[in-house]
Coordinates of N, CA and C in Angstrom, one line a residue:
M87 N 110.0 61.7 -46.1 CA 110.1 60.9 -47.4 C 110.0 59.7 -47.5
Q88 N 109.3 59.0 -48.3 CA 109.0 57.8 -49.0 C 109.9 57.3 -50.6
L89 N 110.6 56.5 -49.9 CA 111.2 55.7 -51.2 C 110.6 54.9 -51.9
S90 N 110.6 55.1 -53.3 CA 110.2 53.7 -54.2 C 111.0 52.6 -54.0
T91 N 110.3 51.5 -54.7 CA 110.9 50.3 -54.6 C 112.0 50.0 -55.9
S92 N 112.3 51.2 -56.6 CA 113.5 51.0 -57.7 C 114.4 52.1 -57.2
E93 N 113.7 52.9 -56.6 CA 115.2 53.9 -55.8 C 115.6 52.8 -54.8
I94 N 115.5 52.2 -54.1 CA 116.1 51.4 -53.1 C 117.0 50.2 -54.1
S95 N 116.4 49.4 -54.7 CA 116.8 48.7 -55.8 C 118.2 49.7 -56.4
E96 N 118.4 50.4 -56.9 CA 119.2 51.5 -57.3 C 120.6 51.5 -56.5
L97 N 120.0 52.1 -55.7 CA 120.8 52.6 -53.9 C 121.4 51.1 -53.6
I98 N 120.9 49.9 -53.7 CA 121.4 48.7 -53.2 C 122.7 48.5 -54.1
K99 N 121.9 48.2 -55.5 CA 122.9 48.2 -56.7 C 124.5 48.7 -56.5
S100 N 124.2 50.0 -56.4 CA 125.2 50.9 -56.2 C 125.8 50.8 -55.4
R101 N 125.7 50.4 -54.3 CA 126.7 50.1 -52.9 C 127.2 48.6 -53.0
L102 N 126.4 47.8 -53.6 CA 127.1 46.6 -53.9 C 128.6 46.8 -54.9
E103 N 128.4 47.8 -56.0 CA 129.0 47.4 -56.8 C 130.3 47.8 -56.6
N104 N 130.2 49.1 -55.7 CA 131.4 49.9 -54.7 C 132.1 49.3 -53.6
F105 N 131.5 47.5 -53.3 CA 132.1 46.7 -52.3 C 133.4 46.2 -52.7
S106 N 134.2 46.6 -51.8 CA 135.2 45.5 -52.1 C 135.5 44.6 -50.2
T107 N 136.3 43.8 -50.6 CA 136.7 42.7 -49.7 C 138.0 42.7 -49.2
S108 N 138.7 42.1 -48.9 CA 140.2 42.2 -48.4 C 140.3 40.8 -47.6
A109 N 141.4 40.4 -48.2 CA 141.7 38.7 -46.7 C 143.4 39.3 -46.6
E110 N 143.4 39.0 -45.2 CA 145.0 39.5 -44.6 C 145.3 38.0 -43.9
A111 N 146.5 37.6 -44.1 CA 147.1 36.4 -43.4 C 147.4 37.1 -41.5
R112 N 146.5 35.9 -41.1 CA 147.0 36.6 -39.4 C 148.0 35.4 -39.0
T113 N 147.8 33.9 -39.6 CA 148.3 33.4 -39.0 C 149.4 32.0 -40.1
Q114 N 149.7 31.4 -39.7 CA 150.1 30.7 -40.8 C 150.0 28.9 -40.2
G115 N 149.8 28.0 -41.0 CA 149.9 26.8 -40.6 C 150.4 25.7 -41.6
T116 N 150.3 24.4 -40.8 CA 150.9 23.3 -41.7 C 150.1 22.3 -42.0
V117 N 149.7 21.9 -42.9 CA 149.1 20.6 -42.8 C 149.2 19.3 -42.3
I118 N 148.7 18.5 -41.8 CA 149.3 17.6 -41.2 C 149.0 16.2 -41.6
S119 N 147.5 16.8 -42.1 CA 146.8 14.8 -42.9 C 145.6 15.7 -43.6
V120 N 145.4 15.1 -44.6 CA 144.0 15.7 -45.4 C 143.2 13.8 -45.5
T121 N 141.8 14.1 -45.5 CA 141.3 12.8 -45.5 C 139.8 13.5 -45.9
D122 N 139.2 12.7 -47.7 CA 138.0 12.8 -47.6 C 137.9 14.3 -47.4
G123 N 138.3 15.4 -47.7 CA 137.8 16.8 -47.8 C 137.9 17.5 -46.4
I124 N 138.5 16.6 -45.0 CA 138.4 17.1 -44.0 C 140.2 17.2 -44.0
V125 N 140.8 18.4 -43.4 CA 142.1 18.5 -43.2 C 142.6 18.9 -41.6
R126 N 143.7 18.1 -41.0 CA 144.0 18.8 -40.2 C 145.3 19.7 -39.7
I127 N 145.3 21.2 -39.4 CA 146.5 21.8 -39.5 C 147.2 22.0 -38.1
H128 N 147.9 22.4 -38.1 CA 148.7 22.6 -37.2 C 149.3 24.1 -36.9
G129 N 149.5 24.9 -36.4 CA 149.8 26.3 -36.1 C 148.9 27.3 -36.4
L130 N 148.0 27.2 -36.3 CA 146.5 28.2 -36.5 C 146.1 28.8 -34.8
S131 N 147.5 29.2 -33.8 CA 146.6 29.4 -32.7 C 145.7 30.4 -32.7
N132 N 145.4 31.4 -33.0 CA 144.7 32.3 -33.2 C 143.1 32.0 -34.2
V133 N 143.1 30.9 -34.5 CA 142.2 30.9 -36.0 C 140.5 30.5 -34.7
M134 N 139.4 31.3 -35.6 CA 138.3 31.4 -34.6 C 137.1 30.0 -35.3
A135 N 136.6 29.5 -34.9 CA 135.5 28.3 -35.5 C 134.9 29.4 -36.0
G136 N 134.5 29.1 -37.3 CA 133.9 29.3 -38.4 C 134.5 30.3 -39.5
E137 N 135.8 30.3 -39.2 CA 136.7 31.0 -39.5 C 137.4 30.8 -41.4
M138 N 137.2 31.3 -42.2 CA 137.9 30.6 -43.4 C 139.5 30.8 -43.3
I139 N 140.0 29.4 -43.8 CA 141.2 29.4 -43.9 C 141.7 29.2 -45.6
E140 N 142.6 29.8 -46.1 CA 143.0 29.7 -47.5 C 144.0 28.8 -47.4
F141 N 143.9 27.9 -48.2 CA 145.1 26.5 -49.3 C 145.6 27.0 -49.9
P142 N 146.8 26.4 -50.8 CA 147.4 26.6 -51.8 C 146.0 26.6 -53.4
G143 N 146.6 26.9 -53.9 CA 145.1 26.7 -55.3 C 144.6 27.1 -55.1
N144 N 144.2 28.8 -54.4 CA 143.0 29.4 -54.4 C 141.6 28.8 -53.5
T145 N 142.0 27.8 -53.1 CA 141.1 26.9 -52.5 C 140.8 27.5 -50.6
F146 N 139.6 27.4 -50.2 CA 139.3 27.9 -48.7 C 138.6 26.5 -48.1
G147 N 138.5 26.7 -46.7 CA 138.2 25.9 -46.0 C 137.4 26.8 -44.9
L148 N 137.0 25.9 -44.0 CA 136.2 26.4 -42.6 C 136.4 26.0 -41.6
A149 N 137.2 26.8 -40.8 CA 137.6 25.7 -39.4 C 136.1 25.3 -38.4
L150 N 136.3 24.3 -37.8 CA 135.4 23.6 -37.3 C 135.9 23.1 -35.7
N151 N 136.4 22.3 -35.7 CA 137.2 21.5 -34.8 C 138.4 22.1 -34.5
L152 N 138.4 22.9 -33.3 CA 139.5 23.2 -32.2 C 140.0 22.9 -31.4
E153 N 140.8 22.7 -31.2 CA 141.9 21.8 -30.4 C 143.2 22.3 -30.2
R154 N 143.5 22.0 -29.0 CA 144.7 22.7 -28.3 C 146.0 22.9 -29.2
D155 N 146.1 21.8 -30.1 CA 147.8 21.4 -31.4 C 147.3 21.5 -32.5
S156 N 145.8 21.3 -33.2 CA 145.5 21.2 -34.2 C 144.0 21.7 -34.6
V157 N 144.0 22.0 -35.6 CA 142.4 22.6 -35.8 C 142.1 21.8 -37.4
G158 N 140.9 21.1 -36.6 CA 139.9 20.6 -37.9 C 139.3 21.7 -39.0
A159 N 139.5 21.2 -40.0 CA 138.7 22.2 -41.3 C 138.2 21.8 -42.4
V160 N 137.3 21.6 -43.3 CA 136.5 20.9 -43.9 C 136.4 21.8 -45.2
V161 N 137.5 21.2 -46.4 CA 137.6 22.3 -47.3 C 136.5 22.2 -48.5
L162 N 136.0 23.6 -48.9 CA 135.3 24.1 -49.7 C 135.7 24.2 -51.3
G163 N 135.1 22.7 -51.7 CA 135.9 22.6 -53.1 C 136.6 21.2 -53.3
D164 N 137.6 21.3 -54.2 CA 138.5 20.5 -54.7 C 139.7 20.4 -53.3
Y165 N 140.0 19.2 -53.2 CA 140.6 19.2 -52.0 C 142.0 18.2 -52.7
E166 N 142.0 17.5 -53.9 CA 143.2 16.4 -54.6 C 144.3 17.4 -54.0
H167 N 144.5 18.2 -54.4 CA 146.0 19.1 -54.9 C 146.5 19.7 -53.0
I168 N 145.7 19.2 -52.7 CA 146.1 19.4 -50.6 C 146.9 18.6 -50.1
T169 N 148.2 18.7 -50.0 CA 148.9 17.7 -49.2 C 149.7 17.9 -48.0
E170 N 150.3 16.8 -47.2 CA 150.8 16.9 -45.7 C 151.8 17.9 -45.8
G171 N 152.1 19.0 -45.4 CA 153.4 20.2 -45.6 C 153.3 21.2 -46.1
D172 N 151.7 21.2 -46.5 CA 151.7 22.8 -47.8 C 150.7 24.0 -46.1
I173 N 151.5 24.5 -46.7 CA 151.2 26.1 -45.8 C 149.9 26.8 -46.0
C174 N 149.0 26.7 -45.1 CA 147.3 27.4 -45.4 C 147.5 28.9 -44.4
K175 N 146.7 29.6 -44.8 CA 146.7 30.8 -43.6 C 145.4 31.3 -43.4
C176 N 145.4 31.8 -42.1 CA 143.9 32.0 -41.3 C 144.1 33.3 -41.7
T177 N 142.3 33.7 -42.6 CA 142.1 35.0 -42.8 C 141.0 35.7 -41.9
V178 N 140.8 37.0 -42.1 CA 139.9 37.6 -41.3 C 138.4 37.2 -41.6
I179 N 138.0 36.8 -42.7 CA 136.7 36.5 -43.3 C 136.0 35.1 -42.4
S180 N 135.4 35.6 -41.5 CA 134.5 34.6 -40.9 C 133.0 34.8 -40.8
K181 N 132.4 35.0 -41.8 CA 130.9 35.2 -42.1 C 130.8 35.5 -43.2
V182 N 130.3 34.6 -44.4 CA 129.5 34.6 -45.5 C 128.4 34.3 -45.9
H183 N 127.3 35.9 -46.6 CA 126.1 35.6 -46.6 C 125.8 35.6 -47.9
R184 N 124.9 34.6 -48.3 CA 124.2 34.3 -49.6 C 122.9 34.3 -50.0
S185 N 122.8 35.5 -51.0 CA 121.1 35.3 -51.5 C 121.0 34.8 -52.9
K186 N 119.9 34.9 -53.7 CA 119.8 34.6 -54.5 C 121.2 35.1 -55.5
H187 N 121.1 36.6 -55.5 CA 122.1 37.2 -56.9 C 122.7 37.7 -56.1
T188 N 123.7 37.6 -55.1 CA 124.6 38.4 -54.6 C 125.2 37.7 -53.7
T189 N 127.4 37.3 -53.0 CA 127.7 36.8 -52.3 C 128.3 38.0 -51.4
I190 N 128.1 38.4 -50.2 CA 128.3 39.4 -49.4 C 129.5 38.8 -48.2
V191 N 130.4 38.8 -48.5 CA 131.4 38.5 -47.2 C 132.0 39.7 -46.3
M192 N 131.3 39.6 -44.9 CA 131.5 40.2 -44.2 C 133.0 40.1 -43.1
N193 N 133.5 41.2 -42.9 CA 134.8 40.9 -42.5 C 135.0 41.8 -40.8
T194 N 135.1 40.7 -39.6 CA 134.8 41.0 -38.8 C 136.1 40.6 -37.4

C-alpha cells in the first residue's frame, strides 16, 4: 500500500490538531537571585538538566547548572518581573522540538 504525500500531510495535520500537552508541578523552588536573565533557584532538588521551569507571569526558563544546593536557569523571554522570593515550579517538559510550522512539546 502506497500513501500519497497529500494523504501523509492530512494524517500529520489531524494528529497535530488532536495533540495535547500538559505540565504538572513536581517540585517548587524559590528564586534567590536574578541577574541578566540568569536565575539562581533554591529547592528544585528533582529538576533535570534541560528541563523547563515555570516562573510567575507564564514565563519559562531552562535548567542548566545543577548544583547541590541550587539550580541555575536561563529565562526564555522577559525576566524583569521575576524577583527574589518568587516561587517557581519544575515541570515535566524537557524536550521541545521545533519545525518551520509547528512546535511539539514532548513530555518525558
